[in-house]
CSV table of C-alpha atoms in Angstrom, one decimal:
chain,number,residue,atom,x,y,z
A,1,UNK,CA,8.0,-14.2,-57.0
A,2,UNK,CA,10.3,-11.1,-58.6
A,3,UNK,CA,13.9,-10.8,-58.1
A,4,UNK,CA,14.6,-7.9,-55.5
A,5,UNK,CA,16.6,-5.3,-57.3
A,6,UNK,CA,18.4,-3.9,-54.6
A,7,UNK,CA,20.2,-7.5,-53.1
A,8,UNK,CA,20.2,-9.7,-56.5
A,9,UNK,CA,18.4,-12.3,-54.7
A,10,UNK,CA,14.9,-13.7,-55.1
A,11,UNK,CA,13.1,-13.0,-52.0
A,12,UNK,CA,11.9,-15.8,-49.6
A,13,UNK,CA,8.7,-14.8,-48.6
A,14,UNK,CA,5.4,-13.8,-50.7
A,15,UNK,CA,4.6,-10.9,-50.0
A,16,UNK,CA,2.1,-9.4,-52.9
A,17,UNK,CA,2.9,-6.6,-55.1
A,18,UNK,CA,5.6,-3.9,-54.7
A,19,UNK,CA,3.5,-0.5,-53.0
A,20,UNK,CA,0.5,-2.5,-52.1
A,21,UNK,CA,0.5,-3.1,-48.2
A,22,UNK,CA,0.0,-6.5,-47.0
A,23,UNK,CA,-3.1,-5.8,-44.9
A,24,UNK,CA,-5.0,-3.3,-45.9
A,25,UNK,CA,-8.8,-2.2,-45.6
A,26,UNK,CA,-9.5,-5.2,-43.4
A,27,UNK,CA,-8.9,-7.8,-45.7
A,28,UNK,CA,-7.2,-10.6,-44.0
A,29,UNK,CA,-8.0,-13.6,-45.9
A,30,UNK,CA,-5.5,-12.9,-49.0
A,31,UNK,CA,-2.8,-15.0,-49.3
A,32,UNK,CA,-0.3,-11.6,-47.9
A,33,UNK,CA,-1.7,-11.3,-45.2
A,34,UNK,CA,-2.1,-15.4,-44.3
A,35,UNK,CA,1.7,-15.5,-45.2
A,36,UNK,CA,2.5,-12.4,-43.0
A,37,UNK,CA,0.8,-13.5,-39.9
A,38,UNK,CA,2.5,-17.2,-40.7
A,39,UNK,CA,6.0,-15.8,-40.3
A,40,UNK,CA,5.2,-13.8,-36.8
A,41,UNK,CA,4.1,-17.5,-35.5
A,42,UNK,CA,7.6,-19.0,-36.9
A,43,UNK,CA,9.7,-15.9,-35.7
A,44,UNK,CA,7.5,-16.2,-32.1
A,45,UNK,CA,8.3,-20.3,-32.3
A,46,UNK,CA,11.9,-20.1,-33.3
A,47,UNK,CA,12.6,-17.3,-30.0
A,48,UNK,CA,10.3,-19.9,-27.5
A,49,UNK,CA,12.8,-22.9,-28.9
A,50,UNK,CA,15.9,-20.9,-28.7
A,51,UNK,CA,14.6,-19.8,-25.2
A,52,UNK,CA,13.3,-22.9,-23.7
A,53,UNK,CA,16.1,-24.7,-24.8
A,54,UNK,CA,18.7,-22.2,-23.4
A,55,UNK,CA,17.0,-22.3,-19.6
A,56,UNK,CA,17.3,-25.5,-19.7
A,57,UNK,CA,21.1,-25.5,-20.8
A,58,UNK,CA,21.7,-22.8,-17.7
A,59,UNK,CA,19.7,-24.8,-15.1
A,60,UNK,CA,21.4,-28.2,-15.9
A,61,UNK,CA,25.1,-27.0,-16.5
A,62,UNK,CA,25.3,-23.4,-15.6
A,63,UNK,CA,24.0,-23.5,-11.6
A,64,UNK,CA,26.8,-23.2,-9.3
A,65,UNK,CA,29.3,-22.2,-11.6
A,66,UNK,CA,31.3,-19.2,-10.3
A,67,UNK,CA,29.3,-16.0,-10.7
A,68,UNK,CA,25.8,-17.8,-11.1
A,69,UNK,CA,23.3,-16.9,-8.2
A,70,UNK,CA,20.7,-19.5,-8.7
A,71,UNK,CA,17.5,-18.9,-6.6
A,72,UNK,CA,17.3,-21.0,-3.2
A,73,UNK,CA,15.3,-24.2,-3.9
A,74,UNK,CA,15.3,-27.7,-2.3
A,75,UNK,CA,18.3,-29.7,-2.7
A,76,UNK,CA,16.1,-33.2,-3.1
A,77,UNK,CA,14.1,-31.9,-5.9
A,78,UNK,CA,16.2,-30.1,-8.1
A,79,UNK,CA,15.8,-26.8,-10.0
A,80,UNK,CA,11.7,-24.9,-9.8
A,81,UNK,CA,11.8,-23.9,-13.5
A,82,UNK,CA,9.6,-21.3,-13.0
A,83,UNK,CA,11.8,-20.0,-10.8
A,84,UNK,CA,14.6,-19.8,-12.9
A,85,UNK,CA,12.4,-17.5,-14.7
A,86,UNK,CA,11.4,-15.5,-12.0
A,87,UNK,CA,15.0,-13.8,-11.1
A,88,UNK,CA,15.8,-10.1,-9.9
A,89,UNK,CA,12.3,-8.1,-10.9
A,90,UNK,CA,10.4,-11.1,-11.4
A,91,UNK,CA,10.9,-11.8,-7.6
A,92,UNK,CA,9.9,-8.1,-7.2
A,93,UNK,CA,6.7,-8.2,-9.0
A,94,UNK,CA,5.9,-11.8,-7.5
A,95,UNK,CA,6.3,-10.3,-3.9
A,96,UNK,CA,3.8,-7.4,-5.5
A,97,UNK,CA,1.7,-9.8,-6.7
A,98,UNK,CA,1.1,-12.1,-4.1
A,99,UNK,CA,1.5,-9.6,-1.0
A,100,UNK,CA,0.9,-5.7,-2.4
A,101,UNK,CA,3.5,-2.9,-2.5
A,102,UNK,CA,5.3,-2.1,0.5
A,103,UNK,CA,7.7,1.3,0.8
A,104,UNK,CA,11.0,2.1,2.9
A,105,UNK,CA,12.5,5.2,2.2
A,106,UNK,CA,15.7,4.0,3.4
A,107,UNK,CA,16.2,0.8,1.1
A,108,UNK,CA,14.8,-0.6,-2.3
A,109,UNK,CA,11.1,-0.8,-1.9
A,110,UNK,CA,8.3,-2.7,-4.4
A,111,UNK,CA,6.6,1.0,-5.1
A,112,UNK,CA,9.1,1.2,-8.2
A,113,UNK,CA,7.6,-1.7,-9.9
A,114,UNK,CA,4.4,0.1,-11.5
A,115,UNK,CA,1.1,-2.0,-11.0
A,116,UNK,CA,-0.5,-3.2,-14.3
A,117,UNK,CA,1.5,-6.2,-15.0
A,118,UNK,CA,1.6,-7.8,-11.1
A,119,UNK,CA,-2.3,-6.1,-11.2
A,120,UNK,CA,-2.9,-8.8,-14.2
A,121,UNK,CA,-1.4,-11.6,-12.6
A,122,UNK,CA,-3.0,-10.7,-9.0
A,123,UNK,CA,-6.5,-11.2,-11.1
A,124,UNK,CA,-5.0,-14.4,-13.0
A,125,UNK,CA,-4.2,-15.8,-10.2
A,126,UNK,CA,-7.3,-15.6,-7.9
A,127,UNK,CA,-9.2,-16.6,-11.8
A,128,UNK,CA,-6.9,-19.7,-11.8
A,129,UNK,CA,-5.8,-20.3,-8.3
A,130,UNK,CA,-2.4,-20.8,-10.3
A,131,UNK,CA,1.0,-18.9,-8.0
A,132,UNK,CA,1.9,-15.4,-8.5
A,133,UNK,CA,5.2,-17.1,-10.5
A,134,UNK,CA,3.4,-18.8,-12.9
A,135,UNK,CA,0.8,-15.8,-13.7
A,136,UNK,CA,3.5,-14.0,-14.3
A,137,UNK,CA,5.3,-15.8,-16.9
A,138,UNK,CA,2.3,-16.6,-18.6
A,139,UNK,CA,1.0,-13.3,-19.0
A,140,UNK,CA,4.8,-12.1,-20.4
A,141,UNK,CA,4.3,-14.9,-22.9
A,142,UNK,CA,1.0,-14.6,-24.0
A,143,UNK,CA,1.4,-10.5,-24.3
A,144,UNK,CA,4.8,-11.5,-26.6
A,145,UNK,CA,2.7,-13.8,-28.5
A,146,UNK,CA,-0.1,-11.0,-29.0
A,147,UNK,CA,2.6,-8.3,-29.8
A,148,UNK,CA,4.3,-10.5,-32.8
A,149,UNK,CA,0.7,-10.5,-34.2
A,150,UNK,CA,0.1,-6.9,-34.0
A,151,UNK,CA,3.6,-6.0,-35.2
A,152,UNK,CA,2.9,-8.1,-38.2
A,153,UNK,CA,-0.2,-6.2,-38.8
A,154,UNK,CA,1.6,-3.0,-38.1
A,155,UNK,CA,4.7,-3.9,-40.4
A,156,UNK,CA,2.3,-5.4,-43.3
A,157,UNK,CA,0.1,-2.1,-43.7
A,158,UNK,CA,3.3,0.1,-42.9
A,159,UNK,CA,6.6,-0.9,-43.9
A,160,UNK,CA,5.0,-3.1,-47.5
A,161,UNK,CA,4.0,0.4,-48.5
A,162,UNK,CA,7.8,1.0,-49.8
A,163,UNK,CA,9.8,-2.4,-49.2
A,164,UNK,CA,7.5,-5.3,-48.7
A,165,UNK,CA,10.4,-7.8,-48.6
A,166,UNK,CA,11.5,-6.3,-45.4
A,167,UNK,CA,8.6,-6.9,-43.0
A,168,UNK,CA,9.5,-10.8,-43.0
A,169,UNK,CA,13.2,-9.9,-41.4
A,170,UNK,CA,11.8,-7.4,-39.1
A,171,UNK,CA,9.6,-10.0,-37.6
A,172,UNK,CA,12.6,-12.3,-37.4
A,173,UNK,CA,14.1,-9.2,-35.7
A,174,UNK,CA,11.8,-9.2,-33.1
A,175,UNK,CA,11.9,-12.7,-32.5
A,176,UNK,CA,15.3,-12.8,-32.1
A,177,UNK,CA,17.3,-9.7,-30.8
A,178,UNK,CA,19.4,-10.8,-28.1
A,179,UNK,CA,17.7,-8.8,-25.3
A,180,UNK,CA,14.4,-10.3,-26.0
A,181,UNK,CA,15.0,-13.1,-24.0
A,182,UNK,CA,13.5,-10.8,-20.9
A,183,UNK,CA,10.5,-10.6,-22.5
A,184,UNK,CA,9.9,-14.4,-22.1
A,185,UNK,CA,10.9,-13.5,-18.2
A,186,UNK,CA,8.4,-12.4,-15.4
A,187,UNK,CA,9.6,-9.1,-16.5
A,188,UNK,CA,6.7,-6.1,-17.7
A,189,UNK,CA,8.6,-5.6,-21.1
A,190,UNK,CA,6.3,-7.7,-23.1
A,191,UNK,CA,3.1,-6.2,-21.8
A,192,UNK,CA,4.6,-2.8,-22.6
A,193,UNK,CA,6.0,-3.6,-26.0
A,194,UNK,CA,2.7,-4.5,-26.7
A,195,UNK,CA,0.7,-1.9,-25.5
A,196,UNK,CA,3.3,0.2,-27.5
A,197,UNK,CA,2.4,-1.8,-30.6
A,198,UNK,CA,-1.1,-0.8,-30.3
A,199,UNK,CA,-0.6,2.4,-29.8
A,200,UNK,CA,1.4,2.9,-32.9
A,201,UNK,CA,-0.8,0.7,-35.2
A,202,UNK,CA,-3.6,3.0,-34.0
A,203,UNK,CA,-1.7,5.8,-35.1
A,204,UNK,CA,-1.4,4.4,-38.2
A,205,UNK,CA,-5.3,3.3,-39.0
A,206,UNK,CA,-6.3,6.8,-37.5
A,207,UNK,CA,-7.7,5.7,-34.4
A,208,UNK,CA,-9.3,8.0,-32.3
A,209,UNK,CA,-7.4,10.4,-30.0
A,210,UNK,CA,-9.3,8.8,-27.3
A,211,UNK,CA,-9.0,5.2,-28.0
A,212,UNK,CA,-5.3,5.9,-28.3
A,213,UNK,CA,-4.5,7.8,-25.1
A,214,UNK,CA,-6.3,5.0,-23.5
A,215,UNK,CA,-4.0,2.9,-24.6
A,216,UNK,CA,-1.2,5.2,-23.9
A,217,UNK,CA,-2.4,5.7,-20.2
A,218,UNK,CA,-2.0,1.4,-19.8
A,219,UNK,CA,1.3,1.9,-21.2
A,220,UNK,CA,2.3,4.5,-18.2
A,221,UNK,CA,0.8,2.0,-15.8
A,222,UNK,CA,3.3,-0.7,-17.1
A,223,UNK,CA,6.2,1.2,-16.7
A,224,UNK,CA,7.3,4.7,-15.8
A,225,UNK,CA,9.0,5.1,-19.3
A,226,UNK,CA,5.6,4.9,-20.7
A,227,UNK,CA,5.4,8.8,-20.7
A,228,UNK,CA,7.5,8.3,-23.9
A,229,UNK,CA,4.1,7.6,-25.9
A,230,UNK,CA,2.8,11.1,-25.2
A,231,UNK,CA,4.6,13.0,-27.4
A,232,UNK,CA,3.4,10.9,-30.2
A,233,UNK,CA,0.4,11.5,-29.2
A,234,UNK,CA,0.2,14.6,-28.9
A,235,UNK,CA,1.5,15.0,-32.5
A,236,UNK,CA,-1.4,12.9,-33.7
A,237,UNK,CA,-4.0,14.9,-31.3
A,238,UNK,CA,-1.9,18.6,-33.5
A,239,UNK,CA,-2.2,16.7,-36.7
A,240,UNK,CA,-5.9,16.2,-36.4
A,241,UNK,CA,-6.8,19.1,-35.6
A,242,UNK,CA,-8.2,21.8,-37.6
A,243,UNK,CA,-6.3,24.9,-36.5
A,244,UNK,CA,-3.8,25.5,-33.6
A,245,UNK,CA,-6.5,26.1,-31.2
A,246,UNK,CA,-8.6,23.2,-31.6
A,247,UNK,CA,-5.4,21.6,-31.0
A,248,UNK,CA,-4.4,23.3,-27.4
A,249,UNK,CA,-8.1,23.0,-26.7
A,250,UNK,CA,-7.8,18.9,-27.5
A,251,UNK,CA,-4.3,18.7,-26.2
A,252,UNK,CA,-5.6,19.6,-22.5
A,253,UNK,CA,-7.7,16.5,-22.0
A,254,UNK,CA,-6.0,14.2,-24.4
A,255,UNK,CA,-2.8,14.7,-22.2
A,256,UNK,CA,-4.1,14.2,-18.9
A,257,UNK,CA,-6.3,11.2,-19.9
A,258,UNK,CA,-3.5,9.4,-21.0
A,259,UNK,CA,-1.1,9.9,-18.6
A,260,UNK,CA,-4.2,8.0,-16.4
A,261,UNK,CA,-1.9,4.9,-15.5
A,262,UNK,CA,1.0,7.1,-13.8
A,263,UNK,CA,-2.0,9.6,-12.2
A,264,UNK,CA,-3.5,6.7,-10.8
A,265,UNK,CA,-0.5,5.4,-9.2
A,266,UNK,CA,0.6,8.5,-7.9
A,267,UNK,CA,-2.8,9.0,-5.9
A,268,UNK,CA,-2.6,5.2,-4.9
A,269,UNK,CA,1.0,5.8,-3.3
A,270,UNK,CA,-0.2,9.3,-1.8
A,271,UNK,CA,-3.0,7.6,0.0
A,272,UNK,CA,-1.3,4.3,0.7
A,273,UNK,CA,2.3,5.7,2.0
A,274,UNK,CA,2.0,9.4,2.2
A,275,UNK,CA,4.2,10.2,-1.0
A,276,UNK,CA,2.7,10.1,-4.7
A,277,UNK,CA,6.4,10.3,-5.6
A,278,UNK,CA,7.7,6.8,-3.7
A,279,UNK,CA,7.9,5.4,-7.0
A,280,UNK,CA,11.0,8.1,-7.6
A,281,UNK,CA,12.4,8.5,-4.7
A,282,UNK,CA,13.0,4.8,-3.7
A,283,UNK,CA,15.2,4.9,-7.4
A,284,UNK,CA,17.6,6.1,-5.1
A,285,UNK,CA,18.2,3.3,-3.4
A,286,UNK,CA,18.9,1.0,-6.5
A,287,UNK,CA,22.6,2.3,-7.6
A,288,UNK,CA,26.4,1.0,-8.4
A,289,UNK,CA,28.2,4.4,-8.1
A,290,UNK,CA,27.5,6.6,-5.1
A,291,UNK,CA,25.9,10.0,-5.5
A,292,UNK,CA,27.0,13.1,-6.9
A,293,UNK,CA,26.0,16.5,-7.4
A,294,UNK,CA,23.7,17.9,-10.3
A,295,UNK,CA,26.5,19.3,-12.4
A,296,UNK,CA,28.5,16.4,-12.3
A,297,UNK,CA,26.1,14.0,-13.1
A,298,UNK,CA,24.9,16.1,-15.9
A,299,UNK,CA,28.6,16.6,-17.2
A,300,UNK,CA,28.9,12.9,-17.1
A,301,UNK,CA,25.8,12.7,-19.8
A,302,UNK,CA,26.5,15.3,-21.7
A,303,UNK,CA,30.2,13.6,-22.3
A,304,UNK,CA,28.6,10.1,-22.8
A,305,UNK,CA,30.5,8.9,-19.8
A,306,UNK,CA,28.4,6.3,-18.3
A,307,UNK,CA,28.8,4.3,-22.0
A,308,UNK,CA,32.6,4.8,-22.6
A,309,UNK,CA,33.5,4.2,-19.1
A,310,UNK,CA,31.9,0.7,-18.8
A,311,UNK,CA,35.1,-0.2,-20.6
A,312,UNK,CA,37.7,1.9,-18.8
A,313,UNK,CA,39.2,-0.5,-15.6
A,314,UNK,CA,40.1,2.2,-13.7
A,315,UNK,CA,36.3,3.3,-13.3
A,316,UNK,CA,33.8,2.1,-10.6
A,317,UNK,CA,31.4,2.0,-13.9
A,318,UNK,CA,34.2,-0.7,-15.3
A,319,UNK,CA,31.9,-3.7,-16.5
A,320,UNK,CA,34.9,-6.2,-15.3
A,321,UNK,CA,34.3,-5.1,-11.7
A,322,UNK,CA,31.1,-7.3,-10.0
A,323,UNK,CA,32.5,-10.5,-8.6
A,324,UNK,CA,33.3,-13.2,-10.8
A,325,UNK,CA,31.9,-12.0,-14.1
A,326,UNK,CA,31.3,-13.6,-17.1
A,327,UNK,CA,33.9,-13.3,-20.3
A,328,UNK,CA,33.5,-10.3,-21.9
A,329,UNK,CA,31.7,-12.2,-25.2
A,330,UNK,CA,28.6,-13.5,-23.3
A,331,UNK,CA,28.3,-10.9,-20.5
A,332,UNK,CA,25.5,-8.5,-21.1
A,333,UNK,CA,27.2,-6.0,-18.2
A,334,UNK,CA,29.9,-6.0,-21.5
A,335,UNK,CA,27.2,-5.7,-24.0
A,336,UNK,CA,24.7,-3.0,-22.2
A,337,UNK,CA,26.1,0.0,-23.8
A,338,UNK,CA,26.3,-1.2,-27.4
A,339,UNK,CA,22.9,-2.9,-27.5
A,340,UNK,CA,21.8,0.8,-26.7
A,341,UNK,CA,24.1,2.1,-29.1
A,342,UNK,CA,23.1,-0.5,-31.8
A,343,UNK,CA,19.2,1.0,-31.0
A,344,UNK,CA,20.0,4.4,-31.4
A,345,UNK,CA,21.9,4.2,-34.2
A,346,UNK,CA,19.5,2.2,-35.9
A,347,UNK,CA,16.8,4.8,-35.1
A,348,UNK,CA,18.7,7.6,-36.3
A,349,UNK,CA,19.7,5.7,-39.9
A,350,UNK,CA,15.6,5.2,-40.2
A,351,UNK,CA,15.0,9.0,-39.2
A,352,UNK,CA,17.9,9.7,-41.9
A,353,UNK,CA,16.7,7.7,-44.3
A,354,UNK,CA,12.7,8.7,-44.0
A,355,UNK,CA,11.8,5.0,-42.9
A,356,UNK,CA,10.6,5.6,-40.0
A,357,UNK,CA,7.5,8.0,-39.3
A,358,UNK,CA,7.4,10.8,-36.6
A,359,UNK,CA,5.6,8.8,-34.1
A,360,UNK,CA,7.7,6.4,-34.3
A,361,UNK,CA,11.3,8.7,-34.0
A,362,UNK,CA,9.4,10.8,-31.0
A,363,UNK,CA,8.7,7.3,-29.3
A,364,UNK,CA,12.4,6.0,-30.0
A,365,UNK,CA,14.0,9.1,-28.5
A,366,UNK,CA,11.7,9.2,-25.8
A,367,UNK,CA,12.2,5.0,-24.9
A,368,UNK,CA,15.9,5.9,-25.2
A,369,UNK,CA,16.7,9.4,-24.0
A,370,UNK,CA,14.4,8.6,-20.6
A,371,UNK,CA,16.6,5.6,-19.1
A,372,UNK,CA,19.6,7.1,-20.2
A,373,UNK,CA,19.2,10.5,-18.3
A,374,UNK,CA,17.4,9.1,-15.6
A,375,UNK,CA,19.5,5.7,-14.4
A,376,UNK,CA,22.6,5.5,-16.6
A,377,UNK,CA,25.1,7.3,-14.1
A,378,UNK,CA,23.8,5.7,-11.3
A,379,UNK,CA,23.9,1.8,-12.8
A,380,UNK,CA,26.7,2.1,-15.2
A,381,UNK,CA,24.2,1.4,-18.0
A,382,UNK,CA,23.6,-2.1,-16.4
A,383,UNK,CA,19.8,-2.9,-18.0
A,384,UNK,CA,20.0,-0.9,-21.1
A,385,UNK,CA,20.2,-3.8,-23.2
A,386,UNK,CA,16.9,-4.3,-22.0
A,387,UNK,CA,16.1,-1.0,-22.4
A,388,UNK,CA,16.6,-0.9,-26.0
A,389,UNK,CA,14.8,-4.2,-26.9
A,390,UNK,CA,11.6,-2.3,-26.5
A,391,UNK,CA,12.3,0.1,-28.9
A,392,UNK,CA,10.3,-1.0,-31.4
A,393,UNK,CA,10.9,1.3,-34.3
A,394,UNK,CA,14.9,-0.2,-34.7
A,395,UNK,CA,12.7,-3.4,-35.7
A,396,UNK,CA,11.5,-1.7,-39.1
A,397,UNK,CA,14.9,-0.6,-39.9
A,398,UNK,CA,16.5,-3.7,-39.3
A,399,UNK,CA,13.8,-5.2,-41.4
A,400,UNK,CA,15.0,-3.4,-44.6
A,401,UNK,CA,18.7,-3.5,-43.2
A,402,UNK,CA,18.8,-7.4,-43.9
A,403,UNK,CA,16.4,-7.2,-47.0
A,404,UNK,CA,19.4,-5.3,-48.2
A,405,UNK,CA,21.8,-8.2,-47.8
A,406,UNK,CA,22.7,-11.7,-49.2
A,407,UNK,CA,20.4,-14.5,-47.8
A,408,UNK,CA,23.4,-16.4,-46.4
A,409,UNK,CA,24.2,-13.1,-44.5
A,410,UNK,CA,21.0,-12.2,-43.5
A,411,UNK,CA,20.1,-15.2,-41.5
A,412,UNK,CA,23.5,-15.7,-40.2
A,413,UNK,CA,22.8,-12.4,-38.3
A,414,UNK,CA,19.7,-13.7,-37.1
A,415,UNK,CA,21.4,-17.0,-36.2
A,416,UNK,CA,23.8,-14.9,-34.2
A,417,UNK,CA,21.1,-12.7,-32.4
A,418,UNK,CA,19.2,-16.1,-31.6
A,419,UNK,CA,22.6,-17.6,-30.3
A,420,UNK,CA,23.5,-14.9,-28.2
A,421,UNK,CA,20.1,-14.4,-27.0
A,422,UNK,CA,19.9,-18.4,-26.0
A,423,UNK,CA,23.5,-17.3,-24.0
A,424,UNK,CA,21.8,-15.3,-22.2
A,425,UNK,CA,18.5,-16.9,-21.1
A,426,UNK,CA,20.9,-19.7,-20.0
A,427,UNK,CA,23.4,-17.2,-17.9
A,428,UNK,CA,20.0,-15.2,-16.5
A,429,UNK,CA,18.4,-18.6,-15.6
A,430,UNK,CA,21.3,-19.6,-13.8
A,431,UNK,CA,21.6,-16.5,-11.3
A,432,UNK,CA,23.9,-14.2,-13.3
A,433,UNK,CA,22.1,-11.3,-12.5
A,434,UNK,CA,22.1,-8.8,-15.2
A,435,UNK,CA,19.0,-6.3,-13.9
């Protein structure tokens, strides 16, 4: 174990020799790569305890407390836990589930809810005979659980190249960003943040265009933000590629092919309901402010207006303004706008500082810019928290960010994260809805 020259402290994690990844060339029995997978089990264990713990904190003391919206269950039998786990688009993607898509033009309709994750737990559920509820939250866990194993590979062939001390705290990262708590939730985000793991790990090991926009086309049947993994692939697909026109020539089935989730969809709501863009239009329905023209809204985002007037009172985006909120420290309608200002600052120091590869700055932008331009105006950045837990780029730069620091201050960080995160399982749990 070598003293890390860059902190003045003796790392706590073996992690092999400095420039020589972790994993590489498929050798997974060396000690590295024993230790690496090791630490995504802790960091995965220690963000299940944090959230298990907290759940049961909101369901036993939190219920009924002014501003908590609890979920209706019967008064002689206490709390359904997995209900508590099941809140705001849980109960959407249980309804899908259990009884298929349904579509009003007029109100908020299941179509915006894309299909692959209530798709999984349809086909769990018949498998198991198990409630739509329950195949829910165990396919969010088990898809977490999947994507701390593939971000260890990721991080151990990737980030050991130039800092191997930092792919321990990234993993820690991951395991403990506040806003991760949703992906222990009957919410898609795991699934995605997986499927967005693969994807870049492929890129990495030079997977084939083909495997990859596979995997891409999944990711755009998770969620519609899931478009954000074609630019990186299409810089793989012009990368490969011998001259510019082998490229275009690759680039007009590699496209298509992975945009195969969203295609899908489309056709399915154009044959179901008569309108391959429900998915869209029914967005409208879902909003805090009322509408306003183009050039308004698009003066408000170019002036970064729905992030700087969350905290002006006089604005119907004020944070303070739903009924009975929670104090300002440990409400997430408070904290929205700087979790997605912590990820995109954090993604812009790695782009900066060469840490993070083009794939991975293309799919940052694309996992931030899309929410923000599409649904900030209208929700007052309510869910971008969320939002920017599935960038998983900020991971690797946070990674290096605590390698740089003191041991004490590192994991009081992470303690933090974990504490705030536990804060708001516990509020979530007990009906504070935060989207």
């Amino acid at each position: 174990m070598t003293e890390d020259p860059q902190t003045n402290h003796v790392p706590s994690f073996p992690v092999g020799r400095p420039g020589q990844a972790v994993l590489s060339g498929g050798d997974w029995a060396r000690p590295g790569a024993r230790t690496l997978f090791l630490v995504a089990l802790v960091a995965y264990a220690l963000g299940v305890a944090f959230f298990i713990l907290a759940v049961m904190a909101g369901a036993c003391c939190l219920i009924g407390s002014s501003g908590a919206r609890p979920p209706d269950v019967a008064a002689d039998s206490g709390p359904r836990w997995i209900e508590l786990l099941c809140q705001c688009d849980g109960r959407w993607y249980a309804a899908v589930a259990s009884e298929g898509y349904s579509y009003d033009p007029r109100r908020p309709s299941s179509v915006a809810f894309f299909p692959l994750y209530p798709l999984a737990a349809c086909v769990l559920g018949a498998a198991t005979g198990a409630p739509a509820e329950w195949t829910l939250v165990v396919i969010s866990n088990a898809c977490l659980l999947a994507a701390f194993l593939i971000l260890a590979a990721y991080v151990g062939s990737r980030m050991s190249e130039a800092e191997p001390v930092a792919w321990p705290y990234a993993l820690l990262a991951f395991g403990l960003f506040p806003t991760t708590f949703f992906f222990r939730m009957a919410y898609s985000e795991s699934l995605f943040v997986l499927l967005c793991l693969v994807a870049l790990f492929g890129m990495h090991r030079g997977w084939s265009v083909a495997i990859l926009a596979v995997v891409v086309g999944a990711a755009t049947a998770t969620r519609p933000v899931g478009v954000a993994l074609l630019p990186p692939l299409a810089w793989e697909a012009w990368r490969k590629s011998p001259s510019c026109l082998a490229a275009l020539r690759r680039l007009a089935w590699v496209m298509p092919l992975a945009a195969w989730g969203l295609l899908a969809y489309a056709a399915f709501l154009g044959l179901r309901f008569g309108d391959p863009m429900a998915f869209a239009k029914t967005q409208e329905n879902w909003r805090i402010r009322p509408p306003v023209s183009l050039g308004d809204k698009l003066l408000s985002l170019a002036s970064w207006e729905p992030i700087w007037s969350a905290y002006d009172s006089y604005s119907l985006a004020y944070w303070g303004r739903r009924s009975d909120p929670a104090p300002a420290a440990v409400s997430l309608q408070f904290a929205n706008p700087l979790y997605f200002l912590a990820a995109a600052s954090l993604v812009a120091l790695g782009a900066m500082k060469r840490w993070l590869t083009a794939p991975e700055i293309l799919l940052s932008a694309g996992l931030l810019a899309i929410p923000y331009f599409t649904r900030s105006y209208e929700m007052c950045m309510m869910g971008h928290g969320r939002f920017a837990a599935v960038v998983v780029p900020m991971y690797l730069v946070l990674g290096r960010l605590l390698a740089r620091m003191t041991p004490l201050a590192a994991y009081g960080i992470l303690a933090l994260s974990g504490f705030l995160m536990a804060v708001y399982a516990a509020m979530f749990a007990a009906g504070y809805v935060y989207a």
